């Protein structure tokens, strides 16, 4: 029966299950046995990313505890935090949690921004620093100085937002010449 799992046999058309499949049973008279079925539901997993959505699914038998499938989604600059029942909801299930389904379900991935380090190397000057910030947050280079030199730029160029990696930016200097 499509969409159902065989649960066992019963003498009553509406259950409950009295005999499991392949179990031995002895009857003193003719008996009519009715197949008992449990619905199979779909648990869908949404990547819950801004702008687009990816889905993954698994099946769950009604009323039977089942381990949630491992998260297959990845998101740059984020770590997977768990599953929510609403797109903006709180985490309800952790990865690998046990769940009991009584209907089709849609679970939404919840993400936590990763913090990265931006190291500003003053390269012989003053004002260098290390900043630890969340991915995507505003990144502003510090003011640096070096006696006898003009500051040229940072290498590599400092982006406006924190990248998804630890990065070192080195001050580039030009010596001041007096003629």
mmCIF file of C-alpha atoms in Angstrom:
data_model
loop_
_atom_site.group_PDB
_atom_site.id
_atom_site.type_symbol
_atom_site.label_atom_id
_atom_site.label_comp_id
_atom_site.label_asym_id
_atom_site.label_seq_id
_atom_site.Cartn_x
_atom_site.Cartn_y
_atom_site.Cartn_z
ATOM 1 C CA UNK A 1 0.000 0.000 0.000
ATOM 2 C CA UNK A 2 1.703 3.160 -1.209
ATOM 3 C CA UNK A 3 2.419 5.759 1.485
ATOM 4 C CA UNK A 4 1.994 3.260 4.321
ATOM 5 C CA UNK A 5 4.091 0.711 6.162
ATOM 6 C CA UNK A 6 2.695 -2.660 7.130
ATOM 7 C CA UNK A 7 2.388 -2.747 10.924
ATOM 8 C CA UNK A 8 0.896 -6.204 11.558
ATOM 9 C CA UNK A 9 -2.392 -8.091 11.767
ATOM 10 C CA UNK A 10 -5.547 -7.661 13.810
ATOM 11 C CA UNK A 11 -8.863 -9.498 14.189
ATOM 12 C CA UNK A 12 -10.487 -6.065 14.093
ATOM 13 C CA UNK A 13 -10.497 -4.062 10.842
ATOM 14 C CA UNK A 14 -9.459 -0.931 12.777
ATOM 15 C CA UNK A 15 -6.738 -2.517 14.924
ATOM 16 C CA UNK A 16 -4.939 -2.627 17.213
ATOM 17 C CA UNK A 17 -2.059 -4.761 15.958
ATOM 18 C CA UNK A 18 -2.289 -8.185 17.613
ATOM 19 C CA UNK A 19 0.142 -10.165 15.490
ATOM 20 C CA UNK A 20 3.340 -9.002 13.873
ATOM 21 C CA UNK A 21 4.332 -10.239 10.445
ATOM 22 C CA UNK A 22 5.678 -13.803 10.383
ATOM 23 C CA UNK A 23 4.764 -14.420 14.024
ATOM 24 C CA UNK A 24 3.324 -17.832 14.798
ATOM 25 C CA UNK A 25 -0.250 -17.924 16.091
ATOM 26 C CA UNK A 26 -2.635 -20.802 16.827
ATOM 27 C CA UNK A 27 -6.399 -20.440 16.376
ATOM 28 C CA UNK A 28 -9.133 -22.916 17.355
ATOM 29 C CA UNK A 29 -11.404 -21.781 14.528
ATOM 30 C CA UNK A 30 -11.280 -19.840 11.290
ATOM 31 C CA UNK A 31 -10.205 -16.259 11.815
ATOM 32 C CA UNK A 32 -10.251 -13.242 9.541
ATOM 33 C CA UNK A 33 -7.183 -11.105 9.969
ATOM 34 C CA UNK A 34 -6.973 -7.528 8.793
ATOM 35 C CA UNK A 35 -3.756 -5.882 7.713
ATOM 36 C CA UNK A 36 -2.890 -2.852 9.827
ATOM 37 C CA UNK A 37 -1.001 0.029 8.260
ATOM 38 C CA UNK A 38 0.838 3.064 9.577
ATOM 39 C CA UNK A 39 1.124 6.173 7.406
ATOM 40 C CA UNK A 40 4.549 7.200 6.193
ATOM 41 C CA UNK A 41 5.139 10.929 6.410
ATOM 42 C CA UNK A 42 7.732 13.109 4.756
ATOM 43 C CA UNK A 43 10.026 15.274 6.825
ATOM 44 C CA UNK A 44 11.404 17.989 4.549
ATOM 45 C CA UNK A 45 14.483 19.997 5.482
ATOM 46 C CA UNK A 46 14.888 23.569 4.224
ATOM 47 C CA UNK A 47 18.310 25.218 4.020
ATOM 48 C CA UNK A 48 16.470 28.417 5.079
ATOM 49 C CA UNK A 49 18.861 30.718 3.246
ATOM 50 C CA UNK A 50 17.973 34.236 2.216
ATOM 51 C CA UNK A 51 16.976 34.429 -1.438
ATOM 52 C CA UNK A 52 16.769 30.735 -2.272
ATOM 53 C CA UNK A 53 15.890 27.419 -0.735
ATOM 54 C CA UNK A 54 17.243 23.905 -0.998
ATOM 55 C CA UNK A 55 15.271 20.912 0.227
ATOM 56 C CA UNK A 56 16.197 17.475 1.450
ATOM 57 C CA UNK A 57 13.717 14.855 2.710
ATOM 58 C CA UNK A 58 13.413 11.699 4.749
ATOM 59 C CA UNK A 59 10.488 9.398 5.505
ATOM 60 C CA UNK A 60 9.074 8.728 8.963
ATOM 61 C CA UNK A 61 6.532 6.133 10.070
ATOM 62 C CA UNK A 62 3.674 7.613 12.103
ATOM 63 C CA UNK A 63 4.221 7.388 15.844
ATOM 64 C CA UNK A 64 7.637 5.737 15.581
ATOM 65 C CA UNK A 65 10.673 7.558 16.968
ATOM 66 C CA UNK A 66 13.143 8.285 14.225
ATOM 67 C CA UNK A 67 16.570 9.921 14.181
ATOM 68 C CA UNK A 68 16.634 13.053 12.043
ATOM 69 C CA UNK A 69 18.905 12.834 9.025
ATOM 70 C CA UNK A 70 22.229 14.643 9.316
ATOM 71 C CA UNK A 71 22.293 18.160 7.937
ATOM 72 C CA UNK A 72 23.658 18.204 4.376
ATOM 73 C CA UNK A 73 23.562 21.969 3.909
ATOM 74 C CA UNK A 74 26.537 24.317 4.195
ATOM 75 C CA UNK A 75 26.576 28.084 4.292
ATOM 76 C CA UNK A 76 29.662 30.271 3.942
ATOM 77 C CA UNK A 77 30.472 32.098 7.176
ATOM 78 C CA UNK A 78 27.889 30.190 9.218
ATOM 79 C CA UNK A 79 27.730 27.071 11.362
ATOM 80 C CA UNK A 80 24.606 24.897 11.499
ATOM 81 C CA UNK A 81 22.796 25.396 14.839
ATOM 82 C CA UNK A 82 19.805 23.017 14.536
ATOM 83 C CA UNK A 83 16.265 22.780 13.126
ATOM 84 C CA UNK A 84 13.258 25.037 13.694
ATOM 85 C CA UNK A 85 9.603 24.505 12.778
ATOM 86 C CA UNK A 86 9.250 28.056 11.411
ATOM 87 C CA UNK A 87 11.663 29.982 9.122
ATOM 88 C CA UNK A 88 12.397 32.576 11.829
ATOM 89 C CA UNK A 89 11.721 30.266 14.779
ATOM 90 C CA UNK A 90 14.047 29.042 17.488
ATOM 91 C CA UNK A 91 15.939 25.763 17.341
ATOM 92 C CA UNK A 92 13.628 22.915 18.352
ATOM 93 C CA UNK A 93 15.677 19.902 17.208
ATOM 94 C CA UNK A 94 19.439 19.426 17.254
ATOM 95 C CA UNK A 95 21.183 17.479 14.513
ATOM 96 C CA UNK A 96 20.576 13.755 15.070
ATOM 97 C CA UNK A 97 17.667 14.320 17.487
ATOM 98 C CA UNK A 98 14.887 11.781 17.674
ATOM 99 C CA UNK A 99 11.512 12.887 16.327
ATOM 100 C CA UNK A 100 8.023 11.350 16.210
ATOM 101 C CA UNK A 101 5.950 12.396 13.187
ATOM 102 C CA UNK A 102 2.149 12.502 13.067
ATOM 103 C CA UNK A 103 1.977 14.445 9.799
ATOM 104 C CA UNK A 104 4.249 15.733 7.058
ATOM 105 C CA UNK A 105 6.732 18.224 8.493
ATOM 106 C CA UNK A 106 8.936 21.005 7.179
ATOM 107 C CA UNK A 107 11.990 21.860 9.280
ATOM 108 C CA UNK A 108 14.140 24.932 8.716
ATOM 109 C CA UNK A 109 17.909 25.053 9.207
ATOM 110 C CA UNK A 110 19.042 27.625 11.743
ATOM 111 C CA UNK A 111 22.439 29.231 11.258
ATOM 112 C CA UNK A 112 24.867 31.019 13.544
ATOM 113 C CA UNK A 113 27.456 33.418 12.152
ATOM 114 C CA UNK A 114 31.059 32.392 12.653
ATOM 115 C CA UNK A 115 33.542 34.876 14.122
ATOM 116 C CA UNK A 116 36.832 35.424 12.306
ATOM 117 C CA UNK A 117 40.010 37.392 13.076
ATOM 118 C CA UNK A 118 41.191 40.387 11.082
ATOM 119 C CA UNK A 119 44.800 41.137 11.972
ATOM 120 C CA UNK A 120 46.007 44.620 11.083
ATOM 121 C CA UNK A 121 49.814 44.516 11.012
ATOM 122 C CA UNK A 122 51.207 48.051 11.247
ATOM 123 C CA UNK A 123 54.442 46.759 9.609
ATOM 124 C CA UNK A 124 56.839 48.717 11.809
ATOM 125 C CA UNK A 125 54.306 51.421 12.594
ATOM 126 C CA UNK A 126 51.893 52.085 15.453
ATOM 127 C CA UNK A 127 48.192 51.313 15.706
ATOM 128 C CA UNK A 128 48.052 47.709 14.512
ATOM 129 C CA UNK A 129 45.342 45.576 16.110
ATOM 130 C CA UNK A 130 43.440 42.278 15.938
ATOM 131 C CA UNK A 131 39.664 42.368 15.556
ATOM 132 C CA UNK A 132 37.414 39.338 16.110
ATOM 133 C CA UNK A 133 34.071 39.835 14.393
ATOM 134 C CA UNK A 134 31.143 37.925 12.929
ATOM 135 C CA UNK A 135 31.181 37.092 9.240
ATOM 136 C CA UNK A 136 29.536 39.869 7.202
ATOM 137 C CA UNK A 137 29.818 42.544 9.896
ATOM 138 C CA UNK A 138 31.236 45.966 9.023
ATOM 139 C CA UNK A 139 35.041 45.907 8.944
ATOM 140 C CA UNK A 140 36.951 49.166 9.436
ATOM 141 C CA UNK A 141 40.741 49.345 9.380
ATOM 142 C CA UNK A 142 42.433 51.219 12.223
ATOM 143 C CA UNK A 143 44.401 54.408 11.716
ATOM 144 C CA UNK A 144 48.129 53.655 11.725
ATOM 145 C CA UNK A 145 51.238 55.825 11.721
ATOM 146 C CA UNK A 146 54.972 55.437 11.312
ATOM 147 C CA UNK A 147 57.558 58.144 11.878
ATOM 148 C CA UNK A 148 59.211 59.172 8.614
ATOM 149 C CA UNK A 149 56.686 57.361 6.419
ATOM 150 C CA UNK A 150 53.414 58.046 4.627
ATOM 151 C CA UNK A 151 50.754 55.356 4.810
ATOM 152 C CA UNK A 152 49.901 54.070 1.312
ATOM 153 C CA UNK A 153 47.355 51.264 1.752
ATOM 154 C CA UNK A 154 46.569 47.933 3.317
ATOM 155 C CA UNK A 155 47.606 44.739 1.564
ATOM 156 C CA UNK A 156 45.419 43.010 0.700
ATOM 157 C CA UNK A 157 42.732 45.682 0.347
ATOM 158 C CA UNK A 158 40.434 45.692 3.400
ATOM 159 C CA UNK A 159 36.862 44.743 2.412
ATOM 160 C CA UNK A 160 33.857 46.590 3.825
ATOM 161 C CA UNK A 161 32.592 43.395 5.493
ATOM 162 C CA UNK A 162 34.349 40.714 7.539
ATOM 163 C CA UNK A 163 35.309 37.837 5.218
ATOM 164 C CA UNK A 164 34.723 34.147 5.968
ATOM 165 C CA UNK A 165 38.327 33.509 6.988
ATOM 166 C CA UNK A 166 41.009 34.775 9.325
ATOM 167 C CA UNK A 167 42.965 37.379 7.361
ATOM 168 C CA UNK A 168 46.037 39.534 7.937
ATOM 169 C CA UNK A 169 46.202 43.020 6.423
ATOM 170 C CA UNK A 170 49.649 44.601 6.295
ATOM 171 C CA UNK A 171 50.265 48.343 6.201
ATOM 172 C CA UNK A 172 52.224 49.537 3.162
ATOM 173 C CA UNK A 173 54.466 52.552 3.664
ATOM 174 C CA UNK A 174 56.386 55.055 1.547
ATOM 175 C CA UNK A 175 59.401 56.746 3.051
ATOM 176 C CA UNK A 176 59.148 60.514 3.266
ATOM 177 C CA UNK A 177 61.995 62.085 1.342
ATOM 178 C CA UNK A 178 63.082 65.629 2.000
ATOM 179 C CA UNK A 179 64.661 67.510 -0.860
#
